[in-house]
Coordinates of C-alpha atoms in Angstrom, one line a residue:
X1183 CA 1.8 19.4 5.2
X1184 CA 0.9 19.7 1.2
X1185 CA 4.5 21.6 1.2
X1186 CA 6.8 19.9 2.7
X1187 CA 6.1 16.9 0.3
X1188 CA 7.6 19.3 -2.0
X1189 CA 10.6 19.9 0.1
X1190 CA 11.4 16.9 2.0
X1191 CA 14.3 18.5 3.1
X1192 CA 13.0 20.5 5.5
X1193 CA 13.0 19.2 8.7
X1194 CA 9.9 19.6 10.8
X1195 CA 9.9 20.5 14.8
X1196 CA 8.9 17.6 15.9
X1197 CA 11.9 15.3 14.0
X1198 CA 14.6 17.9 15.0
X1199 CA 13.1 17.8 18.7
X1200 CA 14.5 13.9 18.4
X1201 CA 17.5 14.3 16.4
X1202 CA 19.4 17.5 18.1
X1203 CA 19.8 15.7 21.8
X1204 CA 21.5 12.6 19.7
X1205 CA 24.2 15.1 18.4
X1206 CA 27.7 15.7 19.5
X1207 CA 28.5 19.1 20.7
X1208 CA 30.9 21.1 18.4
X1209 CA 34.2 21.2 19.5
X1210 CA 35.9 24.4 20.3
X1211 CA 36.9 26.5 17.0
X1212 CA 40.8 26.5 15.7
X1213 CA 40.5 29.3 13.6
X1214 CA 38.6 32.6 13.3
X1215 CA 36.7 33.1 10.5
X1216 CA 32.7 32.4 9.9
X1217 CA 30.5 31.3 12.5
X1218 CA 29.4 27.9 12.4
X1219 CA 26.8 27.3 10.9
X1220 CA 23.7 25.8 13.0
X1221 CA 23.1 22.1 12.6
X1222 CA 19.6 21.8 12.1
X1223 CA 20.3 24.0 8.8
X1224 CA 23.2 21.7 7.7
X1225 CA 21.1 18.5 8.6
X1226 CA 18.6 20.5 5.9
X1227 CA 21.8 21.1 3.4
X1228 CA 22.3 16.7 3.8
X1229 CA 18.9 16.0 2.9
X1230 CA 18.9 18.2 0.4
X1231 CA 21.9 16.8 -1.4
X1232 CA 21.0 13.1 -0.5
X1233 CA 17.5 14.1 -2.5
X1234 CA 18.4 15.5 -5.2
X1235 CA 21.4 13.2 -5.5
X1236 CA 23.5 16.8 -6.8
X1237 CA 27.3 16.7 -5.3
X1238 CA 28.3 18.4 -2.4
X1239 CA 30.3 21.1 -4.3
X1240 CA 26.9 22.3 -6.3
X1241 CA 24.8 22.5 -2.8
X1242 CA 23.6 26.0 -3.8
X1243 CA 24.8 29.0 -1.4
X1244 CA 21.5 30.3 -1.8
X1245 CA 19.7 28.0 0.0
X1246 CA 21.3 28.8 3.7
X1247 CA 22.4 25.2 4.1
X1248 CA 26.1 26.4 4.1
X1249 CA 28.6 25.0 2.0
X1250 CA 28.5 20.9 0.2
X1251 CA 31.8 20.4 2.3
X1252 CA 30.4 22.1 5.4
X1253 CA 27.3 19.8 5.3
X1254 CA 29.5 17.0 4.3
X1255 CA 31.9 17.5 7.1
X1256 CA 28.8 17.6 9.8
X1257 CA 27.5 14.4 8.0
X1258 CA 31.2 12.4 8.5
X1259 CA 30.9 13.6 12.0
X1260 CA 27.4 12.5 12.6
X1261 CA 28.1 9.1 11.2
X1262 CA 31.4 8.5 13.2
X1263 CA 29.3 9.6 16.5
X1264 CA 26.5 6.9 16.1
X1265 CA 24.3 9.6 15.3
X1266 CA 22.1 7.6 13.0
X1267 CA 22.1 4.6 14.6
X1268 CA 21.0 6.3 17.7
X1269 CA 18.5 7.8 15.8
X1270 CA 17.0 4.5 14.4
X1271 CA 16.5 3.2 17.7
X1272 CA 14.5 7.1 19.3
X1273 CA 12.3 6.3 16.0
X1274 CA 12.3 2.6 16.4
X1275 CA 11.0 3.0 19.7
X1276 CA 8.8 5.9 19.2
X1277 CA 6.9 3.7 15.7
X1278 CA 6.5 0.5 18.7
X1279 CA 4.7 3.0 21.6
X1280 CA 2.4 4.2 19.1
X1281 CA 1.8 0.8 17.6
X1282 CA 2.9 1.9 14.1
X1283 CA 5.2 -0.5 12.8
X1284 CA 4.3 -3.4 10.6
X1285 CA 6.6 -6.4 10.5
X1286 CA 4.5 -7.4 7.8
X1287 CA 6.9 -6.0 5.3
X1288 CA 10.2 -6.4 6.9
X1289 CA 13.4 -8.1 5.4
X1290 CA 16.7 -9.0 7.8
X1291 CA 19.7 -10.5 5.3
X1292 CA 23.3 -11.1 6.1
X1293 CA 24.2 -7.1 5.6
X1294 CA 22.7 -6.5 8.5
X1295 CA 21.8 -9.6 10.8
X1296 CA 24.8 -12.7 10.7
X1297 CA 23.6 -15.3 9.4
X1298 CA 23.6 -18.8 11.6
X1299 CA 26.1 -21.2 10.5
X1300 CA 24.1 -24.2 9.9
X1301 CA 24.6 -27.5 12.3
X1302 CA 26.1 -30.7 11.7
X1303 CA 22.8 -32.7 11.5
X1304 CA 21.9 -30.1 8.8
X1305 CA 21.8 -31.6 5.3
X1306 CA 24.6 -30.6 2.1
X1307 CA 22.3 -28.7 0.8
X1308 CA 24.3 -25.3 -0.8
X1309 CA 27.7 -26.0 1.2
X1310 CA 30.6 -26.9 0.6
X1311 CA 33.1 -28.3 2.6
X1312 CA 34.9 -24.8 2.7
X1313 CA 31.8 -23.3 3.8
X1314 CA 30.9 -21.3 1.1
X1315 CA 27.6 -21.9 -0.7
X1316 CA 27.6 -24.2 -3.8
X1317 CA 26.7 -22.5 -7.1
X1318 CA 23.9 -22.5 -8.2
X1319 CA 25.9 -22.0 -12.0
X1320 CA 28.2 -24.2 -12.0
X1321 CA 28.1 -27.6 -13.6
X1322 CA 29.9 -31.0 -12.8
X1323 CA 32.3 -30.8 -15.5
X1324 CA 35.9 -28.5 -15.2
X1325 CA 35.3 -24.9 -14.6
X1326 CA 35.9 -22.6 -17.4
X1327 CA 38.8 -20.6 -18.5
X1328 CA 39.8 -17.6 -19.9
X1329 CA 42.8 -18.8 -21.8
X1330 CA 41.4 -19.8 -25.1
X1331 CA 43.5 -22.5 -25.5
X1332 CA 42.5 -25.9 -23.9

């Protein structure tokens, strides 16, 4: 296990045993040319770029992850077919039968969850009558201009 802390990149058997049922299957090929290359490999090519943080273009050739674009491409894909989400919920799900997952530490905020409007009875504290939260900046006198004339 030592060496794939080096390389968290690589994806071990057991993760790829959950993420290759969640993908799509390829659709049929347009052109000739090379043969595809295999997902698990360009899942490997993502990771790597995503850890690194190099660009897709640099994704060295070497490395048998296929090209940046290629690995983009498959990662567009993925996204648009729920792949991750799907994902999220096999591990979500997997943490919860094993007891694994502390709710100690976990945060939900408006980027994720929508946020309850809040009631009538509900005091004026932060709203305003547009419904956008008072600042917490501003002050009672005229608000401030660019202009640097009065």
């Amino acid at each position: 296990m030592g060496k794939r802390e080096s390389r968290p990149w690589i994806v071990s058997d057991e993760l790829w045993s959950l993420i290759e049922p969640l993908l799509p299957e390829p659709g049929p090929k347009l052109v000739e040319g090379r043969p595809r290359v295999p997902d698990r490999q360009a899942l490997c090519g993502i990771l790597f770029v995503l850890h690194t943080g190099i660009q897709w273009e640099y994704l060295p050739q070497e490395l048998g992850f296929g090209s940046g674009m290629t690995c983009w491409r498959r990662l567009a894909a993925w996204n648009e077919a729920g792949v991750w989400d799907q994902l999220h919920l096999v591990l979500l799900k997997k943490l919860r039968v094993a007891k694994k997952l502390d709710w100690s530490r976990a945060v939900i905020d408006s980027s994720h969850v929508r946020a309850a409007r809040r009631g009538p009875k509900a005091g004026p504290a932060r709203s305003t009558a547009h419904g956008r939260a008072a600042s917490t900046t501003s002050s009672p006198t005229a608000r401030a201009s660019r202009s640097r004339c009065p």
